[in-house]
PDB file of C-alpha atoms in Angstrom:
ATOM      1  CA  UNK J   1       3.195   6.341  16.028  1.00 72.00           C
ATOM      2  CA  UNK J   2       1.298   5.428  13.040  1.00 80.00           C
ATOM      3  CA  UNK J   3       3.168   2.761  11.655  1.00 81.00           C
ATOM      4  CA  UNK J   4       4.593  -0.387  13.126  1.00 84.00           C
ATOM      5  CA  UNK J   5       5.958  -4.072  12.271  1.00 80.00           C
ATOM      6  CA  UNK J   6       3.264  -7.062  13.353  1.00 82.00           C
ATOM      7  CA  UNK J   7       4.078  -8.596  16.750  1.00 88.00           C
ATOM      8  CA  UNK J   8       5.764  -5.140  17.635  1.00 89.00           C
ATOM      9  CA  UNK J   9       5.872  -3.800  21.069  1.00 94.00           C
ATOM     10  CA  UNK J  10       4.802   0.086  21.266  1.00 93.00           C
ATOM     11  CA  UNK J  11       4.086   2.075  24.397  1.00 95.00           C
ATOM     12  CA  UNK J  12       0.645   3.804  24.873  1.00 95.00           C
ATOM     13  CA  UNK J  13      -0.116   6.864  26.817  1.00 96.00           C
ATOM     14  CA  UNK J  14      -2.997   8.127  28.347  1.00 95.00           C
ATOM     15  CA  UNK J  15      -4.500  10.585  30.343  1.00 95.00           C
ATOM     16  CA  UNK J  16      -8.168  10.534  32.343  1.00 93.00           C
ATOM     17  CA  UNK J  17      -8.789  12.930  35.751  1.00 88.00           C
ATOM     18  CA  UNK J  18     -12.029  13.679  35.215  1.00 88.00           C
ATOM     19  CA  UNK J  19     -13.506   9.922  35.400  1.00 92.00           C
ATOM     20  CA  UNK J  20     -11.226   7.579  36.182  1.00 94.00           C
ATOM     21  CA  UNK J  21     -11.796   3.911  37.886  1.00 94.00           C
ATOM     22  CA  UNK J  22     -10.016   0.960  38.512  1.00 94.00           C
ATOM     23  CA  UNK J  23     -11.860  -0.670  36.650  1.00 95.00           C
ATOM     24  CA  UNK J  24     -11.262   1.222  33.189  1.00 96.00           C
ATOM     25  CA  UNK J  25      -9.145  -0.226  30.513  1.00 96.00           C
ATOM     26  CA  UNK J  26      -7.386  -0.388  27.120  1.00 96.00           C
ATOM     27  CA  UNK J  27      -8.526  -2.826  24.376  1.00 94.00           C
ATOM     28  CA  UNK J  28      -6.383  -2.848  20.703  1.00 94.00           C
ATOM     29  CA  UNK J  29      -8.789  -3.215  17.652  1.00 92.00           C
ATOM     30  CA  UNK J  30      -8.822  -3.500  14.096  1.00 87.00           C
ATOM     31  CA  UNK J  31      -9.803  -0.343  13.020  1.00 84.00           C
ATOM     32  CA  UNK J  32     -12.353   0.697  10.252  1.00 68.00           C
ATOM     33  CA  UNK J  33     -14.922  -1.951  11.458  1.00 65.00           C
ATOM     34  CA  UNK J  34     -18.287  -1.500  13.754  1.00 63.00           C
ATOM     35  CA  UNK J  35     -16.718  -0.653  17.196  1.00 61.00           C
ATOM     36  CA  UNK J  36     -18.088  -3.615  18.755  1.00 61.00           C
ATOM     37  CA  UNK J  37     -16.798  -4.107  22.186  1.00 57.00           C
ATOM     38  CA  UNK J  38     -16.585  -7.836  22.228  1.00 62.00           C
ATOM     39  CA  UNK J  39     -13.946  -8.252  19.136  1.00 85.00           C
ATOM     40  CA  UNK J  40     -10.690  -6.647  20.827  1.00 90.00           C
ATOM     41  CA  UNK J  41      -7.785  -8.244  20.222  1.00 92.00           C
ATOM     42  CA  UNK J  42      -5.977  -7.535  23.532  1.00 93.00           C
ATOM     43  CA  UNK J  43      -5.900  -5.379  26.636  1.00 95.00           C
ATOM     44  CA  UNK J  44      -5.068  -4.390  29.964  1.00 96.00           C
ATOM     45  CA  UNK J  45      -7.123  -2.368  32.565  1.00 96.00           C
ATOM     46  CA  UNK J  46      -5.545   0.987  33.602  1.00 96.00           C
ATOM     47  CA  UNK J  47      -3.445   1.146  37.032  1.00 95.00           C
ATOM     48  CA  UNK J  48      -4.320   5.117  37.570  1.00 94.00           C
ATOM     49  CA  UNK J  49      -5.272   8.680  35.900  1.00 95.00           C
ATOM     50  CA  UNK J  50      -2.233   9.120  33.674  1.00 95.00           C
ATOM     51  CA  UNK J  51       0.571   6.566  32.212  1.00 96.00           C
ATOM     52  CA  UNK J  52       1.942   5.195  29.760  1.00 96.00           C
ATOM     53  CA  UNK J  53       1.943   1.125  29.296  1.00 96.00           C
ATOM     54  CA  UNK J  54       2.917  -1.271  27.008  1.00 96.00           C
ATOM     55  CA  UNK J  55       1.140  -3.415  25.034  1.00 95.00           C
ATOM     56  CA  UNK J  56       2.284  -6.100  21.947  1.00 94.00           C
ATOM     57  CA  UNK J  57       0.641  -5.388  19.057  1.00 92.00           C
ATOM     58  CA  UNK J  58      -0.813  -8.209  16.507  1.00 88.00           C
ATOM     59  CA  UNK J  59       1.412 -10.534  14.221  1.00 85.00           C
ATOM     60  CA  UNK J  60      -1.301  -9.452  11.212  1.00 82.00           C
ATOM     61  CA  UNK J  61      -0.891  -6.872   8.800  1.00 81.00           C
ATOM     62  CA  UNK J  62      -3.714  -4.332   8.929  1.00 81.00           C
ATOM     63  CA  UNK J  63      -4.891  -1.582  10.448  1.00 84.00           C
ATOM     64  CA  UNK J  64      -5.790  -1.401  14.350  1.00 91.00           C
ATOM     65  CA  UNK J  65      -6.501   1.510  17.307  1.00 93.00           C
ATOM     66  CA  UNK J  66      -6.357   1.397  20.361  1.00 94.00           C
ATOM     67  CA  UNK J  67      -9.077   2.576  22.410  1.00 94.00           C
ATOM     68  CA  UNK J  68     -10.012   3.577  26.184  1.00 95.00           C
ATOM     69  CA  UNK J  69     -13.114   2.183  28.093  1.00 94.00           C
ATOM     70  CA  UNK J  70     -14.893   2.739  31.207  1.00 93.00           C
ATOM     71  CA  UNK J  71     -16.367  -0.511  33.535  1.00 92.00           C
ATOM     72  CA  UNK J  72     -19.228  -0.459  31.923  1.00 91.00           C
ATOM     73  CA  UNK J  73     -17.726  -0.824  28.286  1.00 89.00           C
ATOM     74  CA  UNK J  74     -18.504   2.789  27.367  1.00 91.00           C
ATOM     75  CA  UNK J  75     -15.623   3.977  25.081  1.00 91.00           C
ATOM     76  CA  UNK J  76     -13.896   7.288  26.386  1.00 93.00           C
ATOM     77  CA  UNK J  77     -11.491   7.618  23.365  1.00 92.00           C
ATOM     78  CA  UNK J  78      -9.247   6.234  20.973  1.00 92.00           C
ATOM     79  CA  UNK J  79      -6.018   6.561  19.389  1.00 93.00           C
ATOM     80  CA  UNK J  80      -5.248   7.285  15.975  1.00 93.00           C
ATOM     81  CA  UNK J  81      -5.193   4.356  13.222  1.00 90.00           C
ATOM     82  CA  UNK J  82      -2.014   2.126  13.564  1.00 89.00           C
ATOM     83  CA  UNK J  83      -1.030   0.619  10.094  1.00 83.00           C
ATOM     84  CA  UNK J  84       1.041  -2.319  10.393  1.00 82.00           C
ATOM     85  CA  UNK J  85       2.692  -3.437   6.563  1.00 76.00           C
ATOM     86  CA  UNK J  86       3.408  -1.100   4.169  1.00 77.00           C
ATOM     87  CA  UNK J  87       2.265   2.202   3.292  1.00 78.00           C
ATOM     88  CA  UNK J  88       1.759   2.931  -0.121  1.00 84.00           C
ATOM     89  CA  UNK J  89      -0.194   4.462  -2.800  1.00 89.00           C
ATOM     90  CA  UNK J  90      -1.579   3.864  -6.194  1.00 94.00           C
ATOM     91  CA  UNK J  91      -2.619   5.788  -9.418  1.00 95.00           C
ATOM     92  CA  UNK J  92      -4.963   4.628 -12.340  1.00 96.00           C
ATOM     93  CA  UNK J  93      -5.230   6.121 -15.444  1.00 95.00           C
ATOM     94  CA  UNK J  94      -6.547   5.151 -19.143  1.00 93.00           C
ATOM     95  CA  UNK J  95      -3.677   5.209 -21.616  1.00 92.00           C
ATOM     96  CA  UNK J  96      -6.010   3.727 -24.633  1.00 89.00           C
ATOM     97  CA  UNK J  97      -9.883   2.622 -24.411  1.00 87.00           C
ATOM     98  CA  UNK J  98     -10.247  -0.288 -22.199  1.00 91.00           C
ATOM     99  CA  UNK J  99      -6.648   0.004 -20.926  1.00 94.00           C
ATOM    100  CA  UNK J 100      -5.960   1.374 -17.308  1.00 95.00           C
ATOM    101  CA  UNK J 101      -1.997   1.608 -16.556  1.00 96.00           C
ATOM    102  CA  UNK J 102      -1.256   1.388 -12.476  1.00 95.00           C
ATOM    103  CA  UNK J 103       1.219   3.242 -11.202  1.00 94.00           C
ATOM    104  CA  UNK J 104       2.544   2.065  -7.317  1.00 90.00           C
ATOM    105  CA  UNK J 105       4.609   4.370  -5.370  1.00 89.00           C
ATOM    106  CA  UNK J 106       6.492   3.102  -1.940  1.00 80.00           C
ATOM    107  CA  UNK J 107       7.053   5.428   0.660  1.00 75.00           C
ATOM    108  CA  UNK J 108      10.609   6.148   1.360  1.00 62.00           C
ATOM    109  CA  UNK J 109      10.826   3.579   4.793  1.00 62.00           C
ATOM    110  CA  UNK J 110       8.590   1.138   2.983  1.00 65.00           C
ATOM    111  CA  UNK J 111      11.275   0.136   0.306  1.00 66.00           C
ATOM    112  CA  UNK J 112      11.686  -3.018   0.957  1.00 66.00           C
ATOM    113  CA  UNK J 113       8.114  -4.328   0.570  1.00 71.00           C
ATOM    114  CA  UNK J 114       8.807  -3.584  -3.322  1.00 74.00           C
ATOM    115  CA  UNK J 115       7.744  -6.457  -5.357  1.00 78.00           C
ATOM    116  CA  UNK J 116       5.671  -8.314  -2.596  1.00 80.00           C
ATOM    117  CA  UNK J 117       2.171  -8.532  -2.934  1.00 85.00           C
ATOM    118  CA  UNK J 118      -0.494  -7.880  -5.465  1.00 91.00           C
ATOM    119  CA  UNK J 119      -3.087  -5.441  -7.188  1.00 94.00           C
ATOM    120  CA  UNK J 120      -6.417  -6.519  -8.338  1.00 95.00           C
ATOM    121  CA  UNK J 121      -8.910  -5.047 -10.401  1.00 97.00           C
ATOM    122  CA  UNK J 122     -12.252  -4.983  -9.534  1.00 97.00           C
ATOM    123  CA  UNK J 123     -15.834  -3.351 -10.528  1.00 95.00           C
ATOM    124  CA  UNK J 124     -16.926  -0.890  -8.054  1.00 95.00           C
ATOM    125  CA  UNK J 125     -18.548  -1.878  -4.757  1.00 94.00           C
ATOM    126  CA  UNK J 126     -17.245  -5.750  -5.008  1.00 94.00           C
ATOM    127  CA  UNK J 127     -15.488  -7.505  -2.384  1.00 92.00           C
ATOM    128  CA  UNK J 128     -12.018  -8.162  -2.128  1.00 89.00           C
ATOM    129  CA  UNK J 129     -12.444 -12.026  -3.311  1.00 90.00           C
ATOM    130  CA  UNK J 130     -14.307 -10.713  -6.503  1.00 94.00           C
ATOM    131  CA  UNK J 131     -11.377  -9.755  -8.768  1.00 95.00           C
ATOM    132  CA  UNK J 132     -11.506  -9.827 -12.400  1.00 95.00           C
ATOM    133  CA  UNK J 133      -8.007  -9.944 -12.815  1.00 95.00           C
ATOM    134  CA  UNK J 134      -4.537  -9.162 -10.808  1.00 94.00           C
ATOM    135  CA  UNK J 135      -1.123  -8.979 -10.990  1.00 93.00           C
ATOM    136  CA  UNK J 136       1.453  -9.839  -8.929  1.00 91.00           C
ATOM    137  CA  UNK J 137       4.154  -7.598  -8.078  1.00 87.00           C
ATOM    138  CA  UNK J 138       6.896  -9.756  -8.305  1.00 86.00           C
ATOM    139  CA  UNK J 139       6.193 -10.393 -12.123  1.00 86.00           C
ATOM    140  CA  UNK J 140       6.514  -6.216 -12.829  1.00 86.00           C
ATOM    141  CA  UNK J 141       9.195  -3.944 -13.704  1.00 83.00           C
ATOM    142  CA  UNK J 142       9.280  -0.202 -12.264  1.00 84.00           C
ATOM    143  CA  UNK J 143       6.173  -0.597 -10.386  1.00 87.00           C
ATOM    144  CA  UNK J 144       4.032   0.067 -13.235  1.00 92.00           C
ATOM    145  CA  UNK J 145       1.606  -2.390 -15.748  1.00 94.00           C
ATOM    146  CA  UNK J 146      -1.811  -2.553 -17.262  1.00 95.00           C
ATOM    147  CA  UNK J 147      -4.920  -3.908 -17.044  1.00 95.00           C
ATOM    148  CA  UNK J 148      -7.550  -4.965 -19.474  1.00 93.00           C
ATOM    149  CA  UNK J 149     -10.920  -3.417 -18.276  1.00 93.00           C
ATOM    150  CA  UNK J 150     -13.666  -5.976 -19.792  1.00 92.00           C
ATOM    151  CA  UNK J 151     -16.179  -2.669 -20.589  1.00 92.00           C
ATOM    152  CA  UNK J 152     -17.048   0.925 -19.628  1.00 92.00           C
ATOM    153  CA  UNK J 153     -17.431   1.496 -15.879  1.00 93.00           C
ATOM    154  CA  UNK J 154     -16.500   2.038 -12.220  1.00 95.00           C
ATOM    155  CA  UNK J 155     -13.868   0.146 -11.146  1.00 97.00           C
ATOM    156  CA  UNK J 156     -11.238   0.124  -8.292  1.00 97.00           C
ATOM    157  CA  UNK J 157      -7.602  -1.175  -8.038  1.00 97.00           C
ATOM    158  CA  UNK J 158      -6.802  -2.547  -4.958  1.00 94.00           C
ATOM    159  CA  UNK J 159      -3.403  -3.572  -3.371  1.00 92.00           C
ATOM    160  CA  UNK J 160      -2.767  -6.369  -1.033  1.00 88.00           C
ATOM    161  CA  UNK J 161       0.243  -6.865   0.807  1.00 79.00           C
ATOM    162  CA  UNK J 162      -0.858 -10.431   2.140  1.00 70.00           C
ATOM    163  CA  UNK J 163      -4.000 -12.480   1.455  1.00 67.00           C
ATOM    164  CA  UNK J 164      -6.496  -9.891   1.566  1.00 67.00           C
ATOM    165  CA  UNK J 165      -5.398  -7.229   3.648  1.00 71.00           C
ATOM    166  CA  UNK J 166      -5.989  -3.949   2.104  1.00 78.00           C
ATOM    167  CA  UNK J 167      -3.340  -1.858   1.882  1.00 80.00           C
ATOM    168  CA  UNK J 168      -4.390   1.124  -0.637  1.00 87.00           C
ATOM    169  CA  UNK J 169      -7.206   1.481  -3.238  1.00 92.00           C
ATOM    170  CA  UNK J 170      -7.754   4.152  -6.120  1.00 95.00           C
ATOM    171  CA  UNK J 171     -10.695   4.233  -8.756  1.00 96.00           C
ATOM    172  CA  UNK J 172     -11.373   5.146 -12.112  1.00 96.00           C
ATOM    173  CA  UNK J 173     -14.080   5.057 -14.648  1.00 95.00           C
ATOM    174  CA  UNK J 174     -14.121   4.197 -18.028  1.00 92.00           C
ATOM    175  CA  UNK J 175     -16.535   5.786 -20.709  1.00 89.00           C
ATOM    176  CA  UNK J 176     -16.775   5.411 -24.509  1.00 82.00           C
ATOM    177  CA  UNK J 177     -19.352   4.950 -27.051  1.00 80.00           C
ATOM    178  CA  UNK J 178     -20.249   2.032 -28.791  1.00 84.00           C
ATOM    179  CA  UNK J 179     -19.339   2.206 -32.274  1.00 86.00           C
ATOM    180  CA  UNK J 180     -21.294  -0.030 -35.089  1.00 87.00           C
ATOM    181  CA  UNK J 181     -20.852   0.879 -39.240  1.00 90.00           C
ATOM    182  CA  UNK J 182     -22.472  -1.110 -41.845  1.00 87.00           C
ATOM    183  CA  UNK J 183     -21.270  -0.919 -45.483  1.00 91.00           C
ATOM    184  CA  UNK J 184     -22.355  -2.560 -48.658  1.00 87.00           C
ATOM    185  CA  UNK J 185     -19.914  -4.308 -51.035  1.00 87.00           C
ATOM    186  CA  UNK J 186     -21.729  -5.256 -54.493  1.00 83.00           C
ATOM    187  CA  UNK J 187     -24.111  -8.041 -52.571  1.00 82.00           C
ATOM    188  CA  UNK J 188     -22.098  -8.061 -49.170  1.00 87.00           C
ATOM    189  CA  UNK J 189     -22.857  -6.719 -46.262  1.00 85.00           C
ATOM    190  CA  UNK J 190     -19.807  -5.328 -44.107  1.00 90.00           C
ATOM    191  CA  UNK J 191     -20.166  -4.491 -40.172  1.00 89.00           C
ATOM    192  CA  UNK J 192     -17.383  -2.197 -38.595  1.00 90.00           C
ATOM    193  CA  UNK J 193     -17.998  -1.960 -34.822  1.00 87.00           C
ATOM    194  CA  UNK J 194     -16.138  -1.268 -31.181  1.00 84.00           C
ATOM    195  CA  UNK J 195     -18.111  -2.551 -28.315  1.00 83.00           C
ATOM    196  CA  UNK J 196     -17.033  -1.016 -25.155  1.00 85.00           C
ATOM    197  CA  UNK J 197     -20.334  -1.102 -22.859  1.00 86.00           C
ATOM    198  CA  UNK J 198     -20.612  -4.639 -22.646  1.00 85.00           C
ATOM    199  CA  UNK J 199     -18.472  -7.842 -22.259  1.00 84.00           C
ATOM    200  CA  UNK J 200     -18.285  -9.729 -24.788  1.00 75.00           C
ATOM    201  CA  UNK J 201     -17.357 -13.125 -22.978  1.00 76.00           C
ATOM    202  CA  UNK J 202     -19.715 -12.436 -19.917  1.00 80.00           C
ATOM    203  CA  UNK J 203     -22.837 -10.323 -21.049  1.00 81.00           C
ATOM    204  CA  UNK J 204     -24.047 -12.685 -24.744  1.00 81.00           C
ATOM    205  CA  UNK J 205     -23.539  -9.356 -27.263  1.00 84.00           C
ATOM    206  CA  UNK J 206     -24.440 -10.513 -30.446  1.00 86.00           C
ATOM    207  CA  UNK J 207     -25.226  -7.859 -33.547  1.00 88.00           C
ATOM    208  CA  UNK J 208     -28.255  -8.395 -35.614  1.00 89.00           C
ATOM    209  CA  UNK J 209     -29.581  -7.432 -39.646  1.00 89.00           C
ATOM    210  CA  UNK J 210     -33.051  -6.270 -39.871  1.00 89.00           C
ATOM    211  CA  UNK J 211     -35.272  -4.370 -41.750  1.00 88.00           C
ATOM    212  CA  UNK J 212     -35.110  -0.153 -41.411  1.00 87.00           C
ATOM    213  CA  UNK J 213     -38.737  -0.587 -40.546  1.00 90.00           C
ATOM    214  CA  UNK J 214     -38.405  -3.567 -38.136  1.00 88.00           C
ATOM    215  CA  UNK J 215     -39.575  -2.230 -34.510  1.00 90.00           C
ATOM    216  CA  UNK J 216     -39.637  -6.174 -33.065  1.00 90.00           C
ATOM    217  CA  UNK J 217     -36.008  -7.081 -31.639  1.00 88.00           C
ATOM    218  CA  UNK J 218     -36.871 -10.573 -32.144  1.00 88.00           C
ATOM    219  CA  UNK J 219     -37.441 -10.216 -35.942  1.00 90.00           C
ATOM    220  CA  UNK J 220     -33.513 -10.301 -37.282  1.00 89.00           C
ATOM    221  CA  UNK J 221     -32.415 -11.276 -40.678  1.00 86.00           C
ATOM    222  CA  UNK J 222     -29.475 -12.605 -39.939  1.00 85.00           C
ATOM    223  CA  UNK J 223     -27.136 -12.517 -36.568  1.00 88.00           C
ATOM    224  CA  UNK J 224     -23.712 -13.197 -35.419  1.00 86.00           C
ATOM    225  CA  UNK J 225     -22.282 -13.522 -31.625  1.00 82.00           C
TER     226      UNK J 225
END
């Protein structure tokens, strides 16, 4: 079984001729973290070779395994991952520069989870608290909306079912140019441009007149934010 409901019961089966002892036993974990004996969430020691036994799994959402250890805290094997919430996916793509649409699809048993939770945006590599925007799903109409990237670059939308618990991820990057013209009009002087590789409310982009000769970035004419 690879999907459950938190605080479910769900029978476990196993199977060990070749080294079994009394004093071997099942632990549940969360899965994708260091397999650290010490942080199990529950378990029971094994009665004899083969069986199957019962065991209550967590009232969290997230994803957990169930694994198989000797007296000595050696692990012998594990299960497969167990997610418990719901099982979805997502899709990113740029409709216009800066703009990523998200697209979340439901599988067909996870229907009613529609509209609960939330997606965030975030650069590449950050942790789950370190969003620069989200949406929540309640707010949305057929499970698609936008996002405003802030510049070019590697970023990953997240979904959360509750708090932070992770329940799909997709990436994307964003690439353009920067664009900057510069026109004259009788004694004025007009500047077209599209910044897309910087911020302009986080990273201080400012644009700068200067001399064609000037080689000093310090040496402007004139300067706007």
């Amino acid at each position: 079984k690879d999907n459950c409901a938190p605080g479910e019961t769900i029978d476990i089966s196993w199977e060990n001729e070749a080294s079994y002892s009394s004093s071997d036993w099942i632990a549940v974990y969360r899965a994708k973290v260091n397999r650290v004996v010490s942080k199990y969430i529950s378990y029971q020691y094994v009665p004899r070779q083969q069986g199957t036994m019962a065991f209550k799994m967590p009232s969290k959402y997230g994803f957990f395994e169930f694994r198989y250890l000797d007296g000595n805290k050696n692990m012998i094997g594990s299960s497969p991952v167990i997610t418990q919430g719901p099982i979805v996916s997502l899709a990113a793509t740029e409709t216009k520069p800066l703009t990523i649409q998200v697209s979340i699809n439901y599988s067909s048993s996870n229907k009613a989870f529609e509209g609960i939770g939330w997606i965030g945006l975030f650069e590449k590599g950050r942790v789950n608290k370190e969003y620069i925007s989200y949406q929540k799903l309640a707010s949305i109409d057929n499970n698609s909306f936008e996002f405003k990237a802030p510049k070019t670059g590697d970023y990953t939308v997240r979904y959360f079912h509750e708090q932070y618990y992770e329940g799909a991820s997709c990436e994307i990057m964003i690439a353009h140019k920067d664009i900057l013209n510069l026109t004259a009009k009788k004694s004025t002087l007009i500047v077209e441009y599209e910044i897309n590789s910087k911020d302009p409310e986080s990273d201080y982009t400012w644009i700068g007149l200067y001399r064609t000769e000037e080689t000093e970035g310090r040496n402007w004419r004139r300067s706007k934010w």
